[in-house]
Short mmCIF file of C-alpha atoms in Angstrom, two decimals:
data_model
loop_
_atom_site.label_atom_id
_atom_site.label_comp_id
_atom_site.label_asym_id
_atom_site.label_seq_id
_atom_site.Cartn_x
_atom_site.Cartn_y
_atom_site.Cartn_z
CA MET A 1 0.00 0.01 -0.01
CA ARG A 2 2.71 2.45 0.96
CA ALA A 3 4.72 1.43 -2.14
CA ALA A 4 1.79 2.71 -4.24
CA GLY A 5 1.89 6.03 -2.39
CA ALA A 6 -1.02 5.39 0.07
CA GLU A 7 -0.82 6.15 3.76
CA PRO A 8 -3.19 4.21 6.04
CA VAL A 9 -5.11 5.98 8.80
CA ALA A 10 -7.81 4.45 11.02
CA VAL A 11 -10.67 6.52 12.46
CA ALA A 12 -12.97 5.05 15.11
CA VAL A 13 -15.64 6.28 17.44
CA THR A 14 -13.67 5.12 20.48
CA ALA A 15 -11.62 6.79 23.12
CA THR A 16 -7.98 7.52 22.45
CA PHE A 17 -6.74 5.29 25.32
CA SER A 18 -8.66 2.35 23.86
CA GLN A 19 -7.09 2.97 20.40
CA ILE A 20 -3.63 3.07 21.87
CA ALA A 21 -4.11 -0.27 23.63
CA PHE A 22 -5.64 -1.79 20.43
CA SER A 23 -2.81 -0.46 18.23
CA GLU A 24 -0.09 -1.69 20.61
CA SER A 25 -1.69 -5.11 20.94
CA LEU A 26 -1.62 -5.56 17.18
CA GLY A 27 1.66 -3.75 16.49
CA LEU A 28 0.02 -1.32 14.07
CA ASP A 29 2.33 1.23 12.40
CA PHE A 30 -0.21 3.78 11.34
CA PRO A 31 -2.25 6.44 13.11
CA MET A 32 -5.52 5.59 14.81
CA LEU A 33 -7.66 8.72 15.19
CA SER A 34 -10.46 9.15 17.66
CA ASP A 35 -13.80 10.40 16.42
CA TRP A 36 -15.24 10.27 19.91
CA GLU A 37 -18.09 12.66 19.08
CA GLY A 38 -18.85 11.03 15.69
CA THR A 39 -18.20 14.17 13.66
CA VAL A 40 -16.18 12.42 10.97
CA ALA A 41 -18.59 9.42 10.82
CA HIS A 42 -21.49 11.82 10.34
CA ALA A 43 -19.71 13.89 7.74
CA TYR A 44 -18.92 10.80 5.67
CA GLY A 45 -22.46 9.36 6.00
CA VAL A 46 -21.43 6.22 7.85
CA GLN A 47 -23.02 6.72 11.21
CA TYR A 48 -25.85 4.51 12.51
CA ASP A 49 -28.82 6.45 13.94
CA GLU A 50 -28.86 3.66 16.60
CA TRP A 51 -27.06 0.33 16.76
CA LYS A 52 -27.82 -2.15 19.51
CA GLY A 53 -28.78 0.63 21.92
CA HIS A 54 -25.83 2.81 21.05
CA VAL A 55 -26.19 6.23 19.29
CA GLY A 56 -23.51 7.70 17.08
CA VAL A 57 -21.61 4.48 16.29
CA ALA A 58 -19.82 4.38 12.95
CA LYS A 59 -20.60 1.75 10.36
CA ARG A 60 -17.69 -0.40 9.17
CA SER A 61 -16.29 1.45 6.22
CA VAL A 62 -13.18 2.04 4.08
CA PHE A 63 -12.34 5.18 2.15
CA LEU A 64 -9.58 6.12 -0.25
CA ILE A 65 -9.04 9.84 -0.28
CA ASP A 66 -6.62 11.40 -2.75
CA GLY A 67 -4.23 14.25 -2.21
CA GLU A 68 -6.96 16.71 -3.25
CA ARG A 69 -9.29 15.33 -0.56
CA ARG A 70 -11.58 13.60 -3.10
CA VAL A 71 -13.10 10.31 -2.14
CA ARG A 72 -11.89 7.92 -4.79
CA TYR A 73 -13.20 4.72 -3.26
CA ARG A 74 -15.83 3.97 -0.61
CA TRP A 75 -16.88 0.71 0.96
CA LEU A 76 -19.40 0.37 3.78
CA SER A 77 -21.63 -2.17 5.40
CA ASP A 78 -24.77 -1.84 7.48
CA ASP A 79 -23.78 -5.14 9.05
CA ALA A 80 -21.02 -4.59 11.67
CA LEU A 81 -19.94 -8.26 11.38
CA VAL A 82 -19.11 -7.96 7.70
CA VAL A 83 -15.44 -7.05 7.00
CA PRO A 84 -14.29 -5.30 3.82
CA ASP A 85 -12.22 -6.96 1.10
CA LEU A 86 -9.02 -5.06 1.61
CA TYR A 87 -7.54 -6.52 -1.55
CA GLU A 88 -10.29 -4.67 -3.49
CA ALA A 89 -9.16 -1.39 -1.88
CA LEU A 90 -5.53 -2.23 -2.57
CA ASP A 91 -6.38 -2.86 -6.21
CA GLU A 92 -7.93 0.59 -6.36
CA ILE A 93 -4.84 2.18 -4.76
CA VAL A 94 -2.70 0.55 -7.45
CA ARG A 95 -5.10 1.68 -10.15
CA LEU A 96 -4.96 5.27 -8.97
CA ALA A 97 -1.15 5.18 -8.56
CA GLU A 98 -0.82 4.00 -12.13
CA GLY A 99 -3.05 6.81 -13.34
CA ARG A 100 -5.81 4.51 -14.53
CA ALA A 101 -9.43 5.63 -14.28
CA PRO A 102 -10.92 4.75 -10.93
CA GLN A 103 -13.70 2.21 -10.60
CA PRO A 104 -17.08 3.41 -9.34
CA ALA A 105 -16.47 4.81 -5.87
CA GLU A 106 -19.36 3.19 -4.07
CA ARG A 107 -18.99 -0.44 -2.99
CA GLY A 108 -20.23 -2.41 -0.10
CA ALA A 109 -21.80 -5.43 1.38
CA GLU A 110 -25.33 -6.37 0.51
CA PRO A 111 -27.78 -5.71 3.39
CA SER A 112 -28.42 -8.87 5.38
#
């Protein structure tokens, strides 16, 4: 991913101390940003109104944002148990790095 010029960043609606522990337990080498108030999730349209009694929780999602702050790829799921196909996102990173036209930006899991 980095070889193609992409820099990973994680954003979650969790407290910073939780993210630090999570990152350290997995040995992650990229920033994990806290969206404690859900501002980012709301702005990107990936916030549940309510999920299992919790308000403001972010849906599982992946975005590729270019250097001009344009969303070039978006994946999301309404089912929190569904994980994204990260190879699909990586393919899009390579496509963009090679200057090829991006695929349609909206992708995601079918509702269950």
